[in-house]
PDB file of C-alpha atoms in Angstrom:
ATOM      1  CA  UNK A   1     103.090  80.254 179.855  1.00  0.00           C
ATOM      2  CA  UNK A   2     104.352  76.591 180.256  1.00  0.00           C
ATOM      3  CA  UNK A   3     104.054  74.318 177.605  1.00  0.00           C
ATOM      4  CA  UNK A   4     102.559  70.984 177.562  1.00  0.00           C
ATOM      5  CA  UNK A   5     104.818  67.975 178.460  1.00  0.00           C
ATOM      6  CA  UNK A   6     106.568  65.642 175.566  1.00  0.00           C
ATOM      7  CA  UNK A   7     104.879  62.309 174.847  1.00  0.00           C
ATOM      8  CA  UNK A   8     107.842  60.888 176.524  1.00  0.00           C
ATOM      9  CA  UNK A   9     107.962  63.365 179.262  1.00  0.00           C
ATOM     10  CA  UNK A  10     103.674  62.355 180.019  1.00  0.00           C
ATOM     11  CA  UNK A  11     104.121  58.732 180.163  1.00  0.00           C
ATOM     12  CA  UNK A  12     107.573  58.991 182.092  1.00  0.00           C
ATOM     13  CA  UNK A  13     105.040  60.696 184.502  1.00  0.00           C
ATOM     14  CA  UNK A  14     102.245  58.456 183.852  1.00  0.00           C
ATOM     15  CA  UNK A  15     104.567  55.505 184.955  1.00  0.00           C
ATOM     16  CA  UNK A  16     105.937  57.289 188.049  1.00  0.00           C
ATOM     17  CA  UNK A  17     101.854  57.843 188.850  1.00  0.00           C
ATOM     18  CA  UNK A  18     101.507  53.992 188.409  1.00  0.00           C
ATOM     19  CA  UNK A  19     103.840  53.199 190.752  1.00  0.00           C
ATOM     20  CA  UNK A  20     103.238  55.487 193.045  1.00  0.00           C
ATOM     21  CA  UNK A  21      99.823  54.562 193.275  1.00  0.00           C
ATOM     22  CA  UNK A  22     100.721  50.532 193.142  1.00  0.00           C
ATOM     23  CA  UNK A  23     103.165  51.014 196.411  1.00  0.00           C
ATOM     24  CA  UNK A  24     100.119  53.338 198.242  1.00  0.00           C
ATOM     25  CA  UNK A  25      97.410  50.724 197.182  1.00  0.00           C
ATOM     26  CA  UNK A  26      99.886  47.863 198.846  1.00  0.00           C
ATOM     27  CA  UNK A  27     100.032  50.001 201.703  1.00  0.00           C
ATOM     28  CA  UNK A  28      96.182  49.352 202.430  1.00  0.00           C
ATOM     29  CA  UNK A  29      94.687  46.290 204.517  1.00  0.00           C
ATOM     30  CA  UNK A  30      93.438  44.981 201.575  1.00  0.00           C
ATOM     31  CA  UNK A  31      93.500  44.467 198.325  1.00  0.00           C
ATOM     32  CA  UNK A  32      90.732  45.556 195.775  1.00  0.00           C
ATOM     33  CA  UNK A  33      90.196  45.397 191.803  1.00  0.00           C
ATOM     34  CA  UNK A  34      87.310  46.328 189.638  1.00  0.00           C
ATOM     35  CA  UNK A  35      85.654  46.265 186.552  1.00  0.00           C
ATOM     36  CA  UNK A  36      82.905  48.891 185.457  1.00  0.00           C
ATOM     37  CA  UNK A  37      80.375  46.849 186.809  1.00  0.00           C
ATOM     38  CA  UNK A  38      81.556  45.772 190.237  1.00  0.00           C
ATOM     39  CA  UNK A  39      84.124  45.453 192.539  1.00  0.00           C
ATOM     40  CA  UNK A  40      86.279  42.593 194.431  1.00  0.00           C
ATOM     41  CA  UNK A  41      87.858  43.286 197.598  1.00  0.00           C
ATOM     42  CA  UNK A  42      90.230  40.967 199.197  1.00  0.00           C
ATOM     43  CA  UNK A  43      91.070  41.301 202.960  1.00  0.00           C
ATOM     44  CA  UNK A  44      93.800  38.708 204.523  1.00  0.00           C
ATOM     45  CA  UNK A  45      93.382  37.356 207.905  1.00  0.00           C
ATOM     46  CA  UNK A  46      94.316  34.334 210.207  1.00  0.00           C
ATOM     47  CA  UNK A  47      93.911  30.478 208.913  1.00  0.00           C
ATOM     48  CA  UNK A  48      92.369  29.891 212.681  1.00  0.00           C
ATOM     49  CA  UNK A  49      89.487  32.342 211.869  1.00  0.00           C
ATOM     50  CA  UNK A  50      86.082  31.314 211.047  1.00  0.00           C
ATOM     51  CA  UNK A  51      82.761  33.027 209.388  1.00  0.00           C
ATOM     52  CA  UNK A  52      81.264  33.779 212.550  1.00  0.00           C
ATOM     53  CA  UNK A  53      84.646  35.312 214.127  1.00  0.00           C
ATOM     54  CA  UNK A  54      84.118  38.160 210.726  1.00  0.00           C
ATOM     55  CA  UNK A  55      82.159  41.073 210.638  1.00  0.00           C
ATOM     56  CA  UNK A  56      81.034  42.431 207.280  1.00  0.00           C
ATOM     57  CA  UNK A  57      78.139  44.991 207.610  1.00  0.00           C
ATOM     58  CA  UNK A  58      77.158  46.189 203.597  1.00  0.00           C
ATOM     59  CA  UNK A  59      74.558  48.298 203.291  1.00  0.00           C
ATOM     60  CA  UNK A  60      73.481  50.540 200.051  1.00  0.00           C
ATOM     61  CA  UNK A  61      76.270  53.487 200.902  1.00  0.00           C
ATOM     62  CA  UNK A  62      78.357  52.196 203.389  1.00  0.00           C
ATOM     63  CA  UNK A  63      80.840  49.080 204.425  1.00  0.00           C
ATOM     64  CA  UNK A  64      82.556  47.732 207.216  1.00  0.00           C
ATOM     65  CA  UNK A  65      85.002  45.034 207.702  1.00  0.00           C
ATOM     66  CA  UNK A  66      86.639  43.858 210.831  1.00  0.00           C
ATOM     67  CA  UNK A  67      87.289  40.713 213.100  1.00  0.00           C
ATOM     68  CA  UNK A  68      85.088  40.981 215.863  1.00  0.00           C
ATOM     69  CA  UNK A  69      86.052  42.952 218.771  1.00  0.00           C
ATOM     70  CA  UNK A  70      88.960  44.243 216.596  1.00  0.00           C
ATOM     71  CA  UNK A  71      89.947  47.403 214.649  1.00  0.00           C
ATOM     72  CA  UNK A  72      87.714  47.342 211.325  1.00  0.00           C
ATOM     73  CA  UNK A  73      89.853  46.482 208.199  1.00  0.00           C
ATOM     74  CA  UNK A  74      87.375  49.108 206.108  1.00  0.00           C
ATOM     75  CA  UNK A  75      84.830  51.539 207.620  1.00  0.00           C
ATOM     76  CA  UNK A  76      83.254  53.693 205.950  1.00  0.00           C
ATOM     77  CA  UNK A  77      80.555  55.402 203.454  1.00  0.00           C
ATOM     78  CA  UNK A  78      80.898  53.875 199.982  1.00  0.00           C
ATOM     79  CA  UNK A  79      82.705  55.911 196.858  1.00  0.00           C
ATOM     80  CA  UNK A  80      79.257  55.500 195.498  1.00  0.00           C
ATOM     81  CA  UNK A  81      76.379  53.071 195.795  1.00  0.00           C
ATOM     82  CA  UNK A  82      76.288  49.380 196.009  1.00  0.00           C
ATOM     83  CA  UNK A  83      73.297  47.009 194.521  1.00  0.00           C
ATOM     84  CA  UNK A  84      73.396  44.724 198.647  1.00  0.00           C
ATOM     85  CA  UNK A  85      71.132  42.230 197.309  1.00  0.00           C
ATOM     86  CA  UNK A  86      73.382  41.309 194.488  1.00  0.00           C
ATOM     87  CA  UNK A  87      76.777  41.966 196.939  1.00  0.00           C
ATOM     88  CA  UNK A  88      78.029  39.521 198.912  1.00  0.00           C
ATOM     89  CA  UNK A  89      80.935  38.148 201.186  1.00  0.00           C
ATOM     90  CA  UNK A  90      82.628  34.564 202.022  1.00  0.00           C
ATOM     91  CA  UNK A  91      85.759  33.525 203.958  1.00  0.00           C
ATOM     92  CA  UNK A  92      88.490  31.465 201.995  1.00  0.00           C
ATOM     93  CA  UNK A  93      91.217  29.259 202.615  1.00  0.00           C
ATOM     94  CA  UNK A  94      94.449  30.338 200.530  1.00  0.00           C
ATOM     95  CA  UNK A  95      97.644  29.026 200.043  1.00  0.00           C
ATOM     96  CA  UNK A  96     100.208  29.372 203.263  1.00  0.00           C
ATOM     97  CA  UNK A  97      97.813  27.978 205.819  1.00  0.00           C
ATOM     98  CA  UNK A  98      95.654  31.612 205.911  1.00  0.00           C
ATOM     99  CA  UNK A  99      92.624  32.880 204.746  1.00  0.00           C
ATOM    100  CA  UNK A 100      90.705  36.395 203.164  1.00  0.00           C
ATOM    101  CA  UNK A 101      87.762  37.539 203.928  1.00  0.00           C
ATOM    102  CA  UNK A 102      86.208  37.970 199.575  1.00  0.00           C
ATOM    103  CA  UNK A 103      83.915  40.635 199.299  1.00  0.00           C
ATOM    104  CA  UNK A 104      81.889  41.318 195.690  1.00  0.00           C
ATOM    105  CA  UNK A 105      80.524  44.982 195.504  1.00  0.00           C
ATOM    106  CA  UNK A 106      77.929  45.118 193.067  1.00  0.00           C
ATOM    107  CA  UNK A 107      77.895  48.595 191.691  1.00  0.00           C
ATOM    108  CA  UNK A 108      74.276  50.488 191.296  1.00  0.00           C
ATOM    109  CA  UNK A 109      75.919  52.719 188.224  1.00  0.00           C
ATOM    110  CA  UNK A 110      77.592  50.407 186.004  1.00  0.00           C
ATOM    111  CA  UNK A 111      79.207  52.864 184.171  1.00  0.00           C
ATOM    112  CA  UNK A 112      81.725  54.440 186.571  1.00  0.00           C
ATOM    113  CA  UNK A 113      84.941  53.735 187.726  1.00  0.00           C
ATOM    114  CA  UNK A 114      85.717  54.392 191.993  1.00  0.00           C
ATOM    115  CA  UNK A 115      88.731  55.922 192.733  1.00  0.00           C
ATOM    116  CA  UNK A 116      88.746  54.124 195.646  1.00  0.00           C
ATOM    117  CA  UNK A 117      86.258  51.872 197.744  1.00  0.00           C
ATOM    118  CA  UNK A 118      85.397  54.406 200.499  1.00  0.00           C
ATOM    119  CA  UNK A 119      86.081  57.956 201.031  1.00  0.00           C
ATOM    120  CA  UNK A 120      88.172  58.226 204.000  1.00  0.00           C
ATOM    121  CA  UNK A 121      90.462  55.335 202.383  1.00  0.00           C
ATOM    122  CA  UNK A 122      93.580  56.900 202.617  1.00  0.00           C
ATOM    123  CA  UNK A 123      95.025  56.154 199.245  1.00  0.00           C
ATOM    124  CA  UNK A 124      93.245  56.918 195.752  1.00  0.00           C
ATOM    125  CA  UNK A 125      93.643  55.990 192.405  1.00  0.00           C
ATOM    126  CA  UNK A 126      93.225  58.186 189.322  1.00  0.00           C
ATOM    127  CA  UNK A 127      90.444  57.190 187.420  1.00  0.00           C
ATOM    128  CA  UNK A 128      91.245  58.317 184.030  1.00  0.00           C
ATOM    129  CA  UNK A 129      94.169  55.929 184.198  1.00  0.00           C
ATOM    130  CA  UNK A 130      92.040  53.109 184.015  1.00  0.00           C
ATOM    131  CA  UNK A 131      92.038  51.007 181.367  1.00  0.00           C
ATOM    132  CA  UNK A 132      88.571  49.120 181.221  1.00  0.00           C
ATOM    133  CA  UNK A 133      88.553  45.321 179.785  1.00  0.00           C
ATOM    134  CA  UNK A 134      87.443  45.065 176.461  1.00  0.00           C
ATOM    135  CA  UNK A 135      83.527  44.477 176.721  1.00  0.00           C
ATOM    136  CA  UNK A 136      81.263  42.761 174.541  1.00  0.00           C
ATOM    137  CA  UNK A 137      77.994  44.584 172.645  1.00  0.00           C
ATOM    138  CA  UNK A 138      75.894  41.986 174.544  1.00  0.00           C
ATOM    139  CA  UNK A 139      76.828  43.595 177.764  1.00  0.00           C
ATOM    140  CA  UNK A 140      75.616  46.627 177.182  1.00  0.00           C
ATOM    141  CA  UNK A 141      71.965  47.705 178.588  1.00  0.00           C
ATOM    142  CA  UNK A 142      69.362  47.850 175.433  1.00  0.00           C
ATOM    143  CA  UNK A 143      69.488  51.980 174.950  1.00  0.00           C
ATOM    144  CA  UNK A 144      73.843  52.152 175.014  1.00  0.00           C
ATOM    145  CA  UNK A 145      73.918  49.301 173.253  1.00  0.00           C
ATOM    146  CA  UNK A 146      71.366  50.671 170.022  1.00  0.00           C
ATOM    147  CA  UNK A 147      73.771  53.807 170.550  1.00  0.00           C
ATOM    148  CA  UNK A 148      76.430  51.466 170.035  1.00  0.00           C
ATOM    149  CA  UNK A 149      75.478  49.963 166.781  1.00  0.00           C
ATOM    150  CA  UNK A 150      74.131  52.771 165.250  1.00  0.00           C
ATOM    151  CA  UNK A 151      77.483  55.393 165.884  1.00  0.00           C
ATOM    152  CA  UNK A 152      78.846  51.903 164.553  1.00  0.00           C
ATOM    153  CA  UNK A 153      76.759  51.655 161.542  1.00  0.00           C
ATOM    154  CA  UNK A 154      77.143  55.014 160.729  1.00  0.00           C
ATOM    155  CA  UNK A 155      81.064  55.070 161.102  1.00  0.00           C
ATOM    156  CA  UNK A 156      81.107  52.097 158.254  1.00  0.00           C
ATOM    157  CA  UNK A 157      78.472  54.242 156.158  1.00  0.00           C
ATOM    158  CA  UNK A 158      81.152  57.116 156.121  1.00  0.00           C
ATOM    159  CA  UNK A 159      83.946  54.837 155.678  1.00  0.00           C
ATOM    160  CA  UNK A 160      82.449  53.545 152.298  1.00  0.00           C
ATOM    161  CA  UNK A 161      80.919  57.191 151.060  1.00  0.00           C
ATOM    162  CA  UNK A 162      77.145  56.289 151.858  1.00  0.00           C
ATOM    163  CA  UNK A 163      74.935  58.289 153.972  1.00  0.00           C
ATOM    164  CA  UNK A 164      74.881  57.827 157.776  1.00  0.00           C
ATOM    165  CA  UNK A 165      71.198  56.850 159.080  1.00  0.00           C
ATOM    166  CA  UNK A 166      70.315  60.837 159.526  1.00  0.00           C
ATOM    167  CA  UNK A 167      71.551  61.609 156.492  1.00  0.00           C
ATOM    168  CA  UNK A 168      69.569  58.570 154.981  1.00  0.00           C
ATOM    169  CA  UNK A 169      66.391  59.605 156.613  1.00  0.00           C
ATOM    170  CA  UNK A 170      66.786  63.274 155.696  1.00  0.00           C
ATOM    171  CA  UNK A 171      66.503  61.676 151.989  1.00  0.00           C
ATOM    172  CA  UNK A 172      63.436  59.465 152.820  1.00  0.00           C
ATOM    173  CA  UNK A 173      61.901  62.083 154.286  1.00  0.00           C
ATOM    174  CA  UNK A 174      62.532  64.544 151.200  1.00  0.00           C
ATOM    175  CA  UNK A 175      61.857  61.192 148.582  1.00  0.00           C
ATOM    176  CA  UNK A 176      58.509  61.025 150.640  1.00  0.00           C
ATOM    177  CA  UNK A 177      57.577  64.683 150.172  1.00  0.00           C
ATOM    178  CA  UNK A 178      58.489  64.697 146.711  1.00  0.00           C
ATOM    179  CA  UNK A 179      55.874  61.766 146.102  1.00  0.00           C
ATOM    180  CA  UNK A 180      52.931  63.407 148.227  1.00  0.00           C
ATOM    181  CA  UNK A 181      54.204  66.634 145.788  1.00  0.00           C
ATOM    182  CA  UNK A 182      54.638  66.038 142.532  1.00  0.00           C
ATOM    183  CA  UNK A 183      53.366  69.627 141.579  1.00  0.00           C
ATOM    184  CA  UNK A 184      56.688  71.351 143.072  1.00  0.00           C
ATOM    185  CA  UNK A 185      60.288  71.234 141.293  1.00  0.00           C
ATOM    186  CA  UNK A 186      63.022  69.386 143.566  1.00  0.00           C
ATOM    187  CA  UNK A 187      65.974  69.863 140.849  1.00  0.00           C
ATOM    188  CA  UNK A 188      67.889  72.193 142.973  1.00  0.00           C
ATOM    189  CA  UNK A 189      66.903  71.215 146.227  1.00  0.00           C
ATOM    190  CA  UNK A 190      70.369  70.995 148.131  1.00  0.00           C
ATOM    191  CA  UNK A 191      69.765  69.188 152.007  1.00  0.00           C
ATOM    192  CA  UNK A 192      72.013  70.014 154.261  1.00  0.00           C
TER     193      UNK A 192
END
């Protein structure tokens, strides 16, 4: 049976990975980042080009980006789905006389990385790598944020000997029952 790699031997490996995938991602037409929320795609063209010379067709699953009449940059169906009416795309000037054609992906599941922006792209990243940006609590949607605070709540309960919320309402609960039954002897109730 093989054992597990060395701390030193996994990151040695984790940093070959990186690089790996950094020189396959340069490979590509374009250049992409993202966040767990959306996604930023950058593809470089001629300065002479304008707007109307582009062709970006975004739809809910799939994308394409080319210069008309030209092999498409990107073409393809989506690593996963795409909010259109909040995506969008503009041509920029950028230094050395050229321009990109900026594309924003707004993701429909915001809590998902994509391994890369469409399936037949021919280079993927790994996923688990990623390293997401430190968010705030206010980002979060109302349900994973009250998750949020209360695994948080509960973390600083333990942390100073008290009872976590469950525990807390488990005694309520058994405070309340007590009161609606003062007939019945609680000395050696033990709650688990």
């Amino acid at each position: 049976m093989p054992s597990s790699p060395t701390p030193s031997e996994r990151e040695r490996s984790d940093v070959e990975a990186r690089a790996r995938e950094k020189e396959e991602q340069a490979k590509l037409p374009y250049k992409w980042t993202q966040t767990i929320k959306d996604l930023d795609i950058a593809v470089p063209v001629a300065g002479n080009l304008r707007g109307k010379d582009i062709e970006v067709v975004m739809t809910k699953t799939k994308l394409k980006v080319a210069i008309k009449g030209q092999e498409p940059f990107i073409d393809g169906d989506l690593t996963h789905t795409i909010k259109v009416d909040e995506s969008a795309w503009t041509l920029e000037s950028v230094s050395g006389g050229g321009k990109e054609v900026s594309i924003h992906l707004d993701k429909s599941n915001k809590m998902e990385w994509w391994n890369a922006v469409v399936t037949n792209a021919e280079y993927k990243i790994d996923t688990s790598k990623v390293v997401p940006e430190n968010s705030k609590l206010g980002d979060l949607d109302g349900e994973t944020r009250g998750m949020v605070e209360k695994m948080m709540y509960d973390q600083r309960q333990k942390e100073m000997g008290k009872p976590t919320s469950e525990e807390q309402g488990k005694m309520d609960m058994l405070k309340k029952f007590q009161a609606q039954h003062p007939e019945m002897d609680f000395s050696n109730a033990k709650i688990s």
